[in-house]
Amino acid sequence: MLKKQTKLLPASEEAVKEAAELLRNGGLVAFPTETVYGLGANALDAQAVQGIFLAKGRPANNPLIVHVPDADAAKDLVMKWPPQAQQLVDAFWPGPLTLVLPRNERIPDAVTGGGATVGIRMPAHPVALALLRAVRLPIAAPSANRSNHVSPTSAAHVWDDLAGRIDLILDGGATPGGIESTVLSLAEDPPRLLRPGLLSPEAIQAVIGPIQISELHHSSANDALPSPGMLPRHYAPTVPLELSENAADRVYALAAAGERVGWLRLGDALPLPKELQAHVTLVPMPANAADYARQLYAALRLLEASGVTRIVVDKPPSGAEWLAIQDRLRRAAT
Ligand code: TXA
Ligand code: MG
């Protein structure tokens, strides 16, 4: 692909204007949302959307989420707007909930991988909203990482993955949520959770009643995937990662075998014994699920960059608020 000059700008009013102009002209712009950074292109321009797949190295059958500035803009893109969509939007937009609905003819095939539905969300981050309002177009935006890498939660993460491949990165600081939106299909009855995320299934069920939560398994890699975020291995650091119920023993054993080990340790950070300090990089993680989510991807990227050869992660608790974290860690594990 053609090498691009990637600009990195603080997300000032001026920079947002420049970003909107780039998007209108078919460019690729990374921007912060309340979950993770997204890599945006004009969702109505098939060629611009192809550019996202090229820049990320993303398989063409993995559909993109379309970002909109309000619910009316979402209604413009779908065949029908069921009462459940309105109830959920009233309760949770702007916010980390992506609704999958039957798409209409305005959405090009490139966005959906040829599938008959489209995922749409209205993000809550002020920079994302300012950009959507300035550009006045629906913006297709997957997470702004190279395909299969962990999602970026800072502009520096985006730079590390995509510099030279996109036009502009709007730096709005660290993203407050840290993991991706919840993806819910309203194209099925009852609605189905396609990807756990920042918004809990309990919160959704409190508004629209029971939803299907069982895992999906796609049939063939060539079909438009029901939700490729549900592929077993999707959110992957470049270093082998394992979850452990007994992480301390595992870390000691690996270090004794000559590995350089990164350890995501849950809860209080006791100091490492002296003999391990040269072999182990300890990253203390919060015992609270929301704080853990906010820090998880940055911690994984930090360990990758530190040159460790193995990552060991304390198995997270089993409570409902840990669902999305368990999901991401399971997919990151080898
Ligand atoms: O929080 C987020 O959702 C971030 C920010 C940037 O909005 N975006 C994000 O996009 O995580 P991405 O492309 O990395 O993940 C989107 C997930 C994928 O698992 C994709 O397969 C699924 O949503 N998805 C998108 N459209 C879909 C559709 N029409 N049907 C089923 N799954 C869909
Ligand atoms: Mg992604």
Short mmCIF file of C-alpha atoms and ligand atoms in Angstrom, two decimals:
data_model
loop_
_atom_site.label_atom_id
_atom_site.label_comp_id
_atom_site.label_asym_id
_atom_site.label_seq_id
_atom_site.Cartn_x
_atom_site.Cartn_y
_atom_site.Cartn_z
CA MET A 1 0.00 0.00 0.00
CA LEU A 2 1.04 3.63 -0.52
CA LYS A 3 2.94 5.13 2.37
CA LYS A 4 1.07 8.09 3.90
CA GLN A 5 2.31 11.04 5.93
CA THR A 6 0.43 10.53 9.20
CA LYS A 7 -0.29 13.66 11.21
CA LEU A 8 -0.74 13.52 14.98
CA LEU A 9 -2.65 16.52 16.37
CA PRO A 10 -4.17 17.43 19.75
CA ALA A 11 -7.95 17.33 19.24
CA SER A 12 -8.50 21.11 19.06
CA GLU A 13 -11.47 22.67 17.25
CA GLU A 14 -9.16 23.40 14.30
CA ALA A 15 -7.88 19.83 14.18
CA VAL A 16 -11.43 18.45 14.28
CA LYS A 17 -12.29 20.66 11.28
CA GLU A 18 -9.26 19.37 9.42
CA ALA A 19 -10.24 15.80 10.28
CA ALA A 20 -13.79 16.35 8.98
CA GLU A 21 -12.40 17.73 5.72
CA LEU A 22 -10.10 14.72 5.32
CA LEU A 23 -13.01 12.34 5.94
CA ARG A 24 -15.18 14.14 3.37
CA ASN A 25 -12.36 13.66 0.85
CA GLY A 26 -12.06 9.91 1.43
CA GLY A 27 -9.26 10.04 4.03
CA LEU A 28 -8.62 7.91 7.11
CA VAL A 29 -8.74 9.55 10.55
CA ALA A 30 -8.23 7.94 13.96
CA PHE A 31 -10.19 9.50 16.83
CA PRO A 32 -10.92 8.79 20.51
CA THR A 33 -14.22 7.34 21.66
CA GLU A 34 -15.30 6.55 25.23
CA THR A 35 -14.30 2.89 24.63
CA VAL A 36 -11.13 2.74 22.48
CA TYR A 37 -9.71 4.74 19.54
CA GLY A 38 -11.50 4.18 16.22
CA LEU A 39 -10.15 4.38 12.66
CA GLY A 40 -12.76 6.33 10.69
CA ALA A 41 -13.73 6.66 7.03
CA ASN A 42 -16.85 7.96 5.27
CA ALA A 43 -19.25 5.00 5.61
CA LEU A 44 -21.06 5.96 2.37
CA ASP A 45 -17.84 5.86 0.30
CA ALA A 46 -16.93 2.25 -0.53
CA GLN A 47 -13.43 3.20 -1.63
CA ALA A 48 -12.67 5.09 1.57
CA VAL A 49 -13.97 2.11 3.56
CA GLN A 50 -11.66 -0.24 1.60
CA GLY A 51 -8.81 1.94 2.87
CA ILE A 52 -9.64 0.92 6.45
CA PHE A 53 -9.28 -2.76 5.61
CA LEU A 54 -5.96 -2.11 3.85
CA ALA A 55 -4.53 0.01 6.68
CA LYS A 56 -5.51 -2.53 9.36
CA GLY A 57 -4.82 -5.70 7.36
CA ARG A 58 -8.38 -6.68 8.27
CA PRO A 59 -10.22 -9.53 6.50
CA ALA A 60 -12.87 -8.05 4.17
CA ASN A 61 -15.66 -10.19 5.65
CA ASN A 62 -15.36 -8.62 9.12
CA PRO A 63 -18.07 -5.91 9.21
CA LEU A 64 -17.44 -2.39 10.54
CA ILE A 65 -19.40 -0.38 13.10
CA VAL A 66 -20.93 2.83 11.73
CA HIS A 67 -20.76 5.84 14.07
CA VAL A 68 -23.51 8.46 14.02
CA PRO A 69 -24.08 11.82 15.75
CA ASP A 70 -27.68 10.99 16.80
CA ALA A 71 -30.47 8.42 16.53
CA ASP A 72 -32.01 10.07 13.44
CA ALA A 73 -28.79 9.46 11.53
CA ALA A 74 -29.00 5.79 12.55
CA LYS A 75 -32.60 5.50 11.31
CA ASP A 76 -31.43 6.74 7.88
CA LEU A 77 -29.27 3.64 7.48
CA VAL A 78 -31.66 0.79 8.37
CA MET A 79 -34.72 -0.98 6.91
CA LYS A 80 -36.67 -0.79 10.15
CA TRP A 81 -36.37 0.74 13.56
CA PRO A 82 -38.03 -1.62 16.06
CA PRO A 83 -39.44 -0.32 19.37
CA GLN A 84 -36.56 -2.08 21.18
CA ALA A 85 -34.06 0.04 19.24
CA GLN A 86 -35.78 3.21 20.40
CA GLN A 87 -35.91 2.01 24.02
CA LEU A 88 -32.22 1.10 24.02
CA VAL A 89 -31.18 4.32 22.34
CA ASP A 90 -33.21 6.36 24.85
CA ALA A 91 -31.51 4.49 27.69
CA PHE A 92 -27.91 4.14 26.47
CA TRP A 93 -26.99 6.54 23.63
CA PRO A 94 -24.63 8.22 23.46
CA GLY A 95 -22.68 5.29 24.87
CA PRO A 96 -20.95 1.95 24.41
CA LEU A 97 -23.83 0.01 22.80
CA THR A 98 -23.69 -1.05 19.13
CA LEU A 99 -27.04 -2.09 17.63
CA VAL A 100 -27.08 -4.52 14.69
CA LEU A 101 -30.10 -3.96 12.42
CA PRO A 102 -31.09 -4.81 8.83
CA ARG A 103 -29.28 -2.26 6.67
CA ASN A 104 -30.74 -0.26 3.80
CA GLU A 105 -29.23 0.49 0.37
CA ARG A 106 -27.27 3.54 1.57
CA ILE A 107 -24.70 1.29 3.28
CA PRO A 108 -22.15 -0.13 0.81
CA ASP A 109 -21.23 -3.84 0.91
CA ALA A 110 -17.71 -2.90 1.93
CA VAL A 111 -18.99 -1.84 5.37
CA THR A 112 -20.89 -5.03 6.17
CA GLY A 113 -18.73 -7.64 4.47
CA GLY A 114 -21.68 -8.20 2.14
CA GLY A 115 -23.98 -9.03 5.08
CA ALA A 116 -27.59 -7.85 5.32
CA THR A 117 -27.16 -6.07 8.67
CA VAL A 118 -25.21 -3.07 9.90
CA GLY A 119 -23.84 -2.30 13.38
CA ILE A 120 -24.42 1.31 14.48
CA ARG A 121 -23.55 3.33 17.54
CA MET A 122 -23.51 6.90 18.81
CA PRO A 123 -20.29 7.34 20.81
CA ALA A 124 -20.24 9.42 24.00
CA HIS A 125 -16.74 10.95 23.70
CA PRO A 126 -16.82 14.75 23.12
CA VAL A 127 -14.14 14.57 20.38
CA ALA A 128 -15.97 11.78 18.54
CA LEU A 129 -19.24 13.70 18.73
CA ALA A 130 -17.62 16.98 17.61
CA LEU A 131 -16.11 15.16 14.63
CA LEU A 132 -19.38 13.45 13.67
CA ARG A 133 -21.24 16.76 13.89
CA ALA A 134 -18.60 18.56 11.83
CA VAL A 135 -18.43 15.96 9.06
CA ARG A 136 -22.19 15.37 8.77
CA LEU A 137 -21.65 11.85 7.42
CA PRO A 138 -21.91 8.41 9.05
CA ILE A 139 -18.37 7.25 9.88
CA ALA A 140 -17.36 3.58 9.68
CA ALA A 141 -14.78 2.93 12.39
CA PRO A 142 -13.27 -0.27 13.73
CA SER A 143 -10.77 -0.09 16.56
CA ALA A 144 -7.65 1.72 15.30
CA ASN A 145 -5.19 -1.17 15.68
CA ARG A 146 -3.54 -3.54 13.18
CA SER A 147 -5.85 -6.52 12.71
CA ASN A 148 -5.53 -9.06 15.59
CA HIS A 149 -3.62 -6.67 17.84
CA VAL A 150 -5.18 -5.34 21.05
CA SER A 151 -7.31 -2.20 20.65
CA PRO A 152 -5.64 1.20 21.21
CA THR A 153 -6.54 3.26 24.27
CA SER A 154 -4.19 6.17 23.52
CA ALA A 155 -3.03 8.14 20.47
CA ALA A 156 0.45 6.66 20.96
CA HIS A 157 -0.98 3.14 20.61
CA VAL A 158 -2.60 4.18 17.31
CA TRP A 159 0.68 5.70 16.15
CA ASP A 160 2.58 2.49 16.96
CA ASP A 161 0.18 0.40 14.87
CA LEU A 162 -0.82 2.68 12.00
CA ALA A 163 1.73 5.48 11.41
CA GLY A 164 2.42 5.69 7.67
CA ARG A 165 -0.91 4.04 6.84
CA ILE A 166 -3.51 6.69 7.76
CA ASP A 167 -3.89 10.45 7.31
CA LEU A 168 -4.48 11.82 10.80
CA ILE A 169 -4.68 10.85 14.47
CA LEU A 170 -6.72 13.14 16.73
CA ASP A 171 -5.17 12.92 20.19
CA GLY A 172 -7.85 13.19 22.86
CA GLY A 173 -5.87 11.52 25.65
CA ALA A 174 -6.48 8.08 27.13
CA THR A 175 -9.93 6.63 26.44
CA PRO A 176 -12.03 6.44 29.62
CA GLY A 177 -13.66 3.02 29.03
CA GLY A 178 -10.70 0.96 27.86
CA ILE A 179 -12.55 -1.92 26.21
CA GLU A 180 -14.94 -2.00 23.26
CA SER A 181 -18.69 -1.43 23.02
CA THR A 182 -21.25 -4.15 23.61
CA VAL A 183 -22.62 -5.46 20.28
CA LEU A 184 -26.30 -6.50 20.32
CA SER A 185 -28.22 -7.89 17.33
CA LEU A 186 -31.82 -6.71 17.03
CA ALA A 187 -32.08 -8.64 13.76
CA GLU A 188 -32.90 -11.75 15.83
CA ASP A 189 -35.76 -12.48 18.17
CA PRO A 190 -35.02 -12.43 21.05
CA PRO A 191 -32.10 -10.06 20.54
CA ARG A 192 -28.64 -11.65 20.76
CA LEU A 193 -25.46 -10.47 22.47
CA LEU A 194 -22.75 -10.72 19.76
CA ARG A 195 -19.89 -9.27 21.81
CA PRO A 196 -19.79 -8.48 25.55
CA GLY A 197 -18.47 -4.97 26.18
CA LEU A 198 -18.60 -1.96 28.43
CA LEU A 199 -22.39 -2.05 28.76
CA SER A 200 -23.52 -5.12 30.74
CA PRO A 201 -26.18 -7.58 29.49
CA GLU A 202 -28.03 -6.98 32.78
CA ALA A 203 -28.41 -3.28 31.96
CA ILE A 204 -29.78 -4.18 28.51
CA GLN A 205 -32.20 -6.79 29.91
CA ALA A 206 -33.48 -4.28 32.44
CA VAL A 207 -34.73 -2.21 29.48
CA ILE A 208 -35.91 -4.74 26.85
CA GLY A 209 -36.24 -8.03 28.73
CA PRO A 210 -34.45 -11.33 28.01
CA ILE A 211 -31.72 -11.52 25.35
CA GLN A 212 -29.69 -14.49 24.04
CA ILE A 213 -26.22 -14.58 25.54
CA SER A 214 -24.84 -17.94 24.32
CA GLU A 215 -21.64 -17.85 22.25
CA LEU A 216 -21.81 -17.90 18.47
CA HIS A 217 -19.59 -20.06 16.33
CA HIS A 218 -19.26 -19.14 12.68
CA SER A 219 -19.45 -21.89 10.08
CA SER A 220 -16.98 -20.86 7.40
CA ALA A 221 -14.26 -18.24 7.26
CA ASN A 222 -15.63 -17.07 3.90
CA ASP A 223 -19.16 -16.27 5.04
CA ALA A 224 -19.97 -12.81 6.25
CA LEU A 225 -19.20 -13.64 9.87
CA PRO A 226 -22.04 -13.28 12.39
CA SER A 227 -19.58 -11.40 14.56
CA PRO A 228 -15.90 -11.96 14.01
CA GLY A 229 -15.19 -10.37 17.36
CA MET A 230 -16.43 -13.76 18.58
CA LEU A 231 -13.65 -15.67 16.81
CA PRO A 232 -11.73 -17.66 19.41
CA ARG A 233 -8.51 -15.74 18.89
CA HIS A 234 -9.07 -12.11 18.07
CA TYR A 235 -7.65 -9.73 20.64
CA ALA A 236 -4.08 -10.89 20.69
CA PRO A 237 -0.86 -9.49 22.07
CA THR A 238 2.27 -10.54 20.14
CA VAL A 239 3.67 -12.41 23.16
CA PRO A 240 2.13 -15.78 24.27
CA LEU A 241 -0.34 -15.12 27.09
CA GLU A 242 -1.86 -17.51 29.60
CA LEU A 243 -4.48 -17.18 32.31
CA SER A 244 -3.65 -18.82 35.61
CA GLU A 245 -5.50 -19.61 38.83
CA ASN A 246 -2.12 -19.95 40.46
CA ALA A 247 -0.14 -17.28 38.69
CA ALA A 248 2.63 -16.95 41.30
CA ASP A 249 3.73 -20.58 40.85
CA ARG A 250 3.46 -20.31 37.07
CA VAL A 251 5.55 -17.13 37.00
CA TYR A 252 8.25 -18.72 39.20
CA ALA A 253 8.36 -21.84 37.01
CA LEU A 254 8.65 -19.89 33.76
CA ALA A 255 11.32 -17.59 35.19
CA ALA A 256 13.26 -20.61 36.45
CA ALA A 257 13.10 -22.03 32.90
CA GLY A 258 14.80 -18.90 31.57
CA GLU A 259 11.77 -17.00 30.26
CA ARG A 260 11.34 -13.28 30.75
CA VAL A 261 7.88 -13.07 32.24
CA GLY A 262 5.32 -10.27 32.35
CA TRP A 263 2.78 -10.71 35.13
CA LEU A 264 -0.59 -8.93 35.28
CA ARG A 265 -1.28 -9.32 38.96
CA LEU A 266 -4.72 -8.67 40.40
CA GLY A 267 -5.04 -6.56 43.51
CA ASP A 268 -2.31 -5.39 45.88
CA ALA A 269 1.19 -5.16 44.50
CA LEU A 270 3.44 -7.08 46.87
CA PRO A 271 7.06 -6.60 45.89
CA LEU A 272 8.71 -9.45 43.98
CA PRO A 273 11.34 -11.54 45.76
CA LYS A 274 14.84 -10.27 44.87
CA GLU A 275 15.86 -13.34 42.86
CA LEU A 276 12.91 -12.78 40.48
CA GLN A 277 13.30 -9.09 39.87
CA ALA A 278 15.65 -9.49 36.91
CA HIS A 279 13.33 -11.98 35.16
CA VAL A 280 9.84 -10.72 35.90
CA THR A 281 8.02 -7.48 35.01
CA LEU A 282 5.15 -7.02 37.41
CA VAL A 283 2.11 -4.95 36.40
CA PRO A 284 -0.33 -4.52 39.30
CA MET A 285 -3.97 -4.47 38.11
CA PRO A 286 -6.96 -2.95 39.95
CA ALA A 287 -9.39 -5.28 41.74
CA ASN A 288 -12.31 -3.21 40.43
CA ALA A 289 -13.65 -4.32 37.00
CA ALA A 290 -14.13 -0.83 35.51
CA ASP A 291 -10.61 0.25 36.49
CA TYR A 292 -9.17 -3.05 35.28
CA ALA A 293 -10.87 -2.59 31.88
CA ARG A 294 -9.50 0.93 31.57
CA GLN A 295 -5.92 -0.31 32.06
CA LEU A 296 -5.92 -3.75 30.42
CA TYR A 297 -4.86 -2.97 26.83
CA ALA A 298 -2.23 -0.45 27.87
CA ALA A 299 -0.79 -3.02 30.28
CA LEU A 300 -0.59 -5.66 27.52
CA ARG A 301 1.09 -3.23 25.12
CA LEU A 302 3.52 -2.16 27.84
CA LEU A 303 4.54 -5.76 28.45
CA GLU A 304 4.98 -6.44 24.72
CA ALA A 305 7.22 -3.39 24.41
CA SER A 306 9.25 -4.40 27.49
CA GLY A 307 10.59 -7.46 25.68
CA VAL A 308 9.06 -10.18 27.86
CA THR A 309 8.79 -13.62 26.24
CA ARG A 310 5.69 -14.77 28.16
CA ILE A 311 2.71 -13.07 29.80
CA VAL A 312 0.91 -14.60 32.78
CA VAL A 313 -2.40 -13.12 33.91
CA ASP A 314 -4.16 -13.76 37.21
CA LYS A 315 -7.53 -15.26 36.29
CA PRO A 316 -10.08 -12.48 36.83
CA PRO A 317 -13.05 -12.97 39.21
CA SER A 318 -16.20 -14.58 37.82
CA GLY A 319 -18.70 -11.79 38.62
CA ALA A 320 -21.00 -10.40 35.89
CA GLU A 321 -19.13 -7.09 35.76
CA TRP A 322 -16.02 -9.04 34.66
CA LEU A 323 -17.76 -10.66 31.63
CA ALA A 324 -16.15 -8.51 28.91
CA ILE A 325 -12.72 -8.71 30.56
CA GLN A 326 -12.94 -12.52 30.81
CA ASP A 327 -13.95 -12.58 27.15
CA ARG A 328 -11.01 -10.45 25.98
CA LEU A 329 -8.48 -12.35 28.08
CA ARG A 330 -9.77 -15.73 26.92
CA ARG A 331 -9.37 -14.59 23.32
CA ALA A 332 -5.90 -13.20 23.96
CA ALA A 333 -4.72 -16.48 25.55
CA THR A 334 -3.00 -19.06 23.38
O1 TXA B 1 -16.13 0.30 21.05
C1 TXA B 1 -16.17 -0.05 19.87
O2 TXA B 1 -17.07 -0.75 19.41
C2 TXA B 1 -15.02 0.43 18.95
C3 TXA B 1 -15.14 1.95 18.81
C4 TXA B 1 -14.13 2.49 17.84
O3 TXA B 1 -16.44 2.29 18.44
N1 TXA B 1 -15.10 -0.22 17.70
C5 TXA B 1 -14.81 -1.53 17.53
O4 TXA B 1 -14.89 -1.97 16.21
O5 TXA B 1 -14.48 -2.26 18.44
P1 TXA B 1 -14.28 -3.35 15.73
O6 TXA B 1 -14.46 -3.34 14.24
O7 TXA B 1 -12.91 -3.51 16.23
O8 TXA B 1 -15.24 -4.41 16.31
C6 TXA B 1 -16.56 -4.44 15.85
C7 TXA B 1 -17.20 -5.74 16.21
C8 TXA B 1 -16.58 -6.88 15.45
O9 TXA B 1 -16.57 -8.00 16.30
C9 TXA B 1 -17.55 -7.05 14.31
O10 TXA B 1 -17.52 -8.36 13.80
C10 TXA B 1 -18.88 -6.73 14.98
O11 TXA B 1 -18.58 -5.68 15.84
N2 TXA B 1 -19.86 -6.27 13.99
C11 TXA B 1 -19.88 -5.11 13.31
N3 TXA B 1 -20.92 -5.05 12.46
C12 TXA B 1 -21.59 -6.20 12.61
C13 TXA B 1 -22.75 -6.77 12.00
N4 TXA B 1 -23.43 -6.14 11.05
N5 TXA B 1 -23.14 -7.99 12.41
C14 TXA B 1 -22.45 -8.63 13.38
N6 TXA B 1 -21.34 -8.17 13.99
C15 TXA B 1 -20.92 -6.98 13.61
MG MG B 2 -11.25 -4.36 16.85
#
